C-alpha cells in the first residue's frame, strides 16, 4: 500500500468519514465535525431515497440516538465511527438496530443447512 | 453526495459497501474498471462484486481508501492493521493495485 503525499489543506471534505450501517450494507460518508446530524441525513436521503424524517441515526457501540440539530463533534462522533441507520416502519415506529456481521451470516447459513 | 458519484463494492458474502467513486479510485484496478467503458458491464450500474474478497477485508480496504485521501490532504495518522488480517489484506491490495 503506497503512501501518497500532497500539500496540506485542513477542513476539506476528507477531514473525516463515518460508516453508516444497516443490515448488510455500509455507507461511507465523508463529512466535517461541524456538520449537523440533519445534514448527514440529507446526504443519506440522496443515497437511499428515504426522507430525513424517516431516518434515525444511532451511534455505536453505545446506541446513543443522535440529535438532528446537534453537530457530529457535539455528540462525539469521530472519524471512522460506526453509526446504525434505522428506518420508520409502516406502523410509524422505528425498526430495531440491525447490523449483520459476516460471522453472524456464516452461523445462520450453517443452521439453515439442515444437517 | 449524489448517487452517481458513489460505487457499491460487494464482498464474497454479499455484503455491500457504498463509497465515493473518488475513494474507490485509490485502487488502480477499480479506477480501470470505472474508466474503461464497455469492458466491465457491472461498473455501468456502479456495482463491483469481489467474490474472492471477504467482508472484513473489503471493509478494511474501504477504510484504507478514505485514510489514503485524508493522508493525501495532509493528515498524517497511522493506518492500523490487525496482525491476523495482514496476509489476506496484502493479497487483496495486490489484486487491487492499492
Short mmCIF file of C-alpha atoms in Angstrom, two decimals:
data_model
loop_
_atom_site.label_atom_id
_atom_site.label_comp_id
_atom_site.label_asym_id
_atom_site.label_seq_id
_atom_site.Cartn_x
_atom_site.Cartn_y
_atom_site.Cartn_z
CA UNK A 1 0.00 0.00 0.00
CA UNK A 2 1.64 3.24 -1.12
CA UNK A 3 1.57 6.47 0.82
CA UNK A 4 0.62 9.48 -1.32
CA UNK A 5 1.70 13.00 -0.43
CA UNK A 6 0.19 16.35 -1.35
CA UNK A 7 0.01 19.85 0.18
CA UNK A 8 -1.95 20.26 3.38
CA UNK A 9 -5.47 21.66 3.29
CA UNK A 10 -7.29 21.07 6.56
CA UNK A 11 -11.10 21.33 6.90
CA UNK A 12 -11.71 19.90 3.46
CA UNK A 13 -14.17 17.12 2.81
CA UNK A 14 -11.62 14.44 3.54
CA UNK A 15 -11.48 15.62 7.17
CA UNK A 16 -13.43 12.62 8.43
CA UNK A 17 -15.79 9.87 7.43
CA UNK A 18 -18.39 7.81 9.20
CA UNK A 19 -19.66 4.31 8.47
CA UNK A 20 -23.45 4.17 8.38
CA UNK A 21 -24.65 0.58 8.67
CA UNK A 22 -27.97 -1.13 8.19
CA UNK A 23 -28.43 -4.87 7.57
CA UNK A 24 -25.68 -5.96 5.17
CA UNK A 25 -24.95 -2.52 3.75
CA UNK A 26 -22.38 0.06 4.86
CA UNK A 27 -22.38 3.63 3.55
CA UNK A 28 -19.10 5.51 3.88
CA UNK A 29 -19.91 9.24 4.21
CA UNK A 30 -17.33 11.98 4.10
CA UNK A 31 -18.13 14.80 6.50
CA UNK A 32 -16.68 17.54 8.69
CA UNK A 33 -17.01 17.64 12.51
CA UNK A 34 -19.15 20.82 12.42
CA UNK A 35 -21.85 19.19 10.27
CA UNK A 36 -25.19 18.52 11.93
CA UNK A 37 -26.92 15.15 12.02
CA UNK A 38 -29.64 16.66 9.84
CA UNK A 39 -27.06 17.41 7.15
CA UNK A 40 -25.84 13.82 7.36
CA UNK A 41 -29.42 12.58 6.93
CA UNK A 42 -29.80 14.82 3.89
CA UNK A 43 -26.74 13.15 2.37
CA UNK A 44 -28.22 9.74 3.11
CA UNK A 45 -31.51 10.74 1.54
CA UNK A 46 -29.68 11.10 -1.78
CA UNK A 47 -28.36 7.56 -1.49
CA UNK A 48 -31.25 5.58 -0.06
CA UNK A 49 -34.32 7.53 -1.21
CA UNK A 50 -35.70 7.69 2.34
CA UNK A 51 -36.82 11.09 3.65
CA UNK A 52 -34.89 12.65 6.51
CA UNK A 53 -37.86 12.26 8.87
CA UNK A 54 -37.92 8.50 8.37
CA UNK A 55 -34.28 8.07 9.33
CA UNK A 56 -32.84 7.59 12.77
CA UNK A 57 -29.08 7.52 13.36
CA UNK A 58 -27.66 5.74 16.39
CA UNK A 59 -24.03 5.95 17.45
CA UNK A 60 -22.47 2.56 18.07
CA UNK A 61 -21.49 0.75 20.20
CA UNK A 62 -23.31 2.73 22.93
CA UNK A 63 -26.55 3.05 20.97
CA UNK A 64 -27.00 6.77 21.57
CA UNK A 65 -29.71 8.20 19.34
CA UNK A 66 -28.22 11.20 17.52
CA UNK A 67 -29.98 14.55 17.64
CA UNK A 68 -30.75 16.28 14.29
CA UNK A 69 -29.88 19.77 15.50
CA UNK A 70 -26.51 18.89 17.03
CA UNK A 71 -23.20 18.55 15.23
CA UNK A 72 -21.08 15.44 14.90
CA UNK A 73 -18.46 16.99 17.19
CA UNK A 74 -21.11 17.85 19.84
CA UNK A 75 -22.11 14.21 20.06
CA UNK A 76 -18.58 12.78 19.96
CA UNK A 77 -18.97 11.18 16.55
CA UNK A 78 -15.38 10.74 15.44
CA UNK A 79 -13.55 9.75 12.28
CA UNK A 80 -14.29 6.12 11.30
CA UNK A 81 -17.24 5.93 13.75
CA UNK A 82 -19.92 3.32 13.14
CA UNK A 83 -23.45 4.72 13.09
CA UNK A 84 -26.51 2.49 12.80
CA UNK A 85 -29.30 3.58 10.49
CA UNK A 86 -32.87 2.60 11.28
CA UNK A 87 -35.91 3.47 9.20
CA UNK A 88 -39.50 4.23 10.09
CA UNK A 89 -41.79 1.25 9.58
CA UNK A 90 -45.36 1.26 8.26
CA UNK A 91 -46.73 1.48 11.81
CA UNK A 92 -44.81 4.75 12.31
CA UNK A 93 -42.36 3.18 14.77
CA UNK A 94 -38.65 2.91 14.04
CA UNK A 95 -37.19 -0.54 13.42
CA UNK A 96 -34.63 -2.05 15.79
CA UNK A 97 -30.92 -1.64 15.11
CA UNK A 98 -29.90 -4.41 12.76
CA UNK A 99 -26.29 -4.68 11.67
CA UNK A 100 -25.37 -8.04 10.21
CA UNK A 101 -21.77 -9.09 10.57
CA UNK A 102 -20.09 -11.68 8.37
CA UNK A 103 -19.71 -14.16 11.25
CA UNK A 104 -23.44 -13.99 12.05
CA UNK A 105 -24.07 -14.72 8.41
CA UNK A 106 -21.92 -17.85 8.42
CA UNK A 107 -23.66 -19.11 11.52
CA UNK A 108 -27.10 -18.55 10.08
CA UNK A 109 -26.08 -20.33 6.91
CA UNK A 110 -24.91 -23.31 8.92
CA UNK A 111 -28.17 -23.51 10.82
CA UNK A 112 -30.14 -23.13 7.58
CA UNK A 113 -28.20 -26.01 6.07
CA UNK A 114 -30.34 -28.67 7.70
CA UNK A 115 -27.50 -31.04 8.57
CA UNK B 1 -23.31 13.49 -2.42
CA UNK B 2 -25.05 12.14 -5.48
CA UNK B 3 -25.76 8.50 -6.12
CA UNK B 4 -23.86 8.73 -9.41
CA UNK B 5 -20.74 9.74 -7.51
CA UNK B 6 -20.70 6.56 -5.48
CA UNK B 7 -19.86 2.97 -6.24
CA UNK B 8 -21.06 -0.17 -4.50
CA UNK B 9 -18.47 -2.82 -3.68
CA UNK B 10 -19.86 -6.27 -2.87
CA UNK B 11 -17.94 -8.82 -0.82
CA UNK B 12 -17.74 -12.61 -1.11
CA UNK B 13 -20.57 -12.97 1.43
CA UNK B 14 -22.76 -10.43 -0.38
CA UNK B 15 -22.21 -7.51 1.99
CA UNK B 16 -22.38 -4.09 0.33
CA UNK B 17 -20.12 -1.09 0.82
CA UNK B 18 -21.23 2.17 -0.75
CA UNK B 19 -18.28 4.53 -1.11
CA UNK B 20 -17.34 7.68 -3.03
CA UNK B 21 -16.00 6.99 -6.51
CA UNK B 22 -13.13 9.27 -5.62
CA UNK B 23 -12.21 6.97 -2.74
CA UNK B 24 -12.58 3.81 -4.84
CA UNK B 25 -10.26 5.27 -7.45
CA UNK B 26 -7.42 4.97 -4.94
CA UNK B 27 -7.36 1.42 -6.31
CA UNK B 28 -5.83 1.35 -9.76
CA UNK B 29 -7.81 -1.79 -10.59
CA UNK B 30 -11.14 -0.19 -9.69
CA UNK B 31 -10.11 3.01 -11.45
CA UNK B 32 -9.51 1.00 -14.62
CA UNK B 33 -12.89 -0.71 -14.26
CA UNK B 34 -14.68 2.62 -13.78
CA UNK B 35 -12.89 4.46 -16.56
CA UNK B 36 -12.77 1.88 -19.35
CA UNK B 37 -16.21 1.86 -20.97
CA UNK B 38 -17.62 -1.39 -22.27
CA UNK B 39 -15.16 -3.81 -20.77
CA UNK B 40 -16.77 -4.18 -17.35
CA UNK B 41 -20.56 -4.38 -17.55
CA UNK B 42 -21.10 -4.18 -13.79
CA UNK B 43 -19.46 -0.80 -13.47
CA UNK B 44 -22.17 0.77 -15.61
CA UNK B 45 -24.53 0.13 -12.71
CA UNK B 46 -21.94 1.36 -10.25
CA UNK B 47 -21.54 -2.07 -8.68
CA UNK B 48 -18.43 -4.21 -8.48
CA UNK B 49 -18.55 -7.70 -6.97
CA UNK B 50 -15.43 -9.22 -5.44
CA UNK B 51 -16.22 -12.92 -4.97
CA UNK B 52 -12.69 -13.53 -3.64
CA UNK B 53 -12.58 -10.76 -1.02
CA UNK B 54 -14.17 -11.40 2.38
CA UNK B 55 -16.36 -8.80 4.08
CA UNK B 56 -13.84 -8.00 6.81
CA UNK B 57 -11.07 -7.42 4.29
CA UNK B 58 -13.24 -5.39 1.92
CA UNK B 59 -14.31 -3.09 4.76
CA UNK B 60 -10.66 -2.65 5.77
CA UNK B 61 -9.85 -1.78 2.18
CA UNK B 62 -12.60 0.85 2.07
CA UNK B 63 -11.25 2.32 5.31
CA UNK B 64 -7.84 2.41 3.70
CA UNK B 65 -9.21 4.30 0.66
CA UNK B 66 -10.57 7.05 2.94
CA UNK B 67 -7.48 7.06 5.10
CA UNK B 68 -5.43 7.46 1.93
CA UNK B 69 -7.47 10.53 0.89
CA UNK B 70 -7.01 12.02 4.35
CA UNK B 71 -3.30 11.30 4.24
CA UNK B 72 -3.06 12.88 0.78
CA UNK B 73 -4.62 16.07 2.13
CA UNK B 74 -2.07 16.31 4.89
CA UNK B 75 -3.49 14.46 7.87
CA UNK B 76 -0.65 12.23 8.96
CA UNK B 77 -2.15 9.43 11.01
CA UNK B 78 -1.28 5.78 11.29
CA UNK B 79 -3.38 3.20 9.48
CA UNK B 80 -3.99 0.37 11.92
CA UNK B 81 -4.00 -3.18 10.59
CA UNK B 82 -4.82 -6.12 12.83
CA UNK B 83 -1.96 -8.67 12.51
CA UNK B 84 -4.33 -11.53 11.69
CA UNK B 85 -5.65 -9.60 8.65
CA UNK B 86 -2.25 -8.80 7.19
CA UNK B 87 -1.80 -11.68 4.76
CA UNK B 88 -5.31 -11.62 3.30
CA UNK B 89 -5.20 -7.82 3.13
CA UNK B 90 -1.92 -7.84 1.22
CA UNK B 91 -3.26 -10.32 -1.30
CA UNK B 92 -6.33 -8.15 -1.86
CA UNK B 93 -4.19 -5.00 -2.07
CA UNK B 94 -2.01 -6.68 -4.65
CA UNK B 95 -5.06 -7.58 -6.74
CA UNK B 96 -6.48 -4.07 -6.43
CA UNK B 97 -3.16 -2.33 -7.12
CA UNK B 98 -3.62 -0.35 -3.94
#
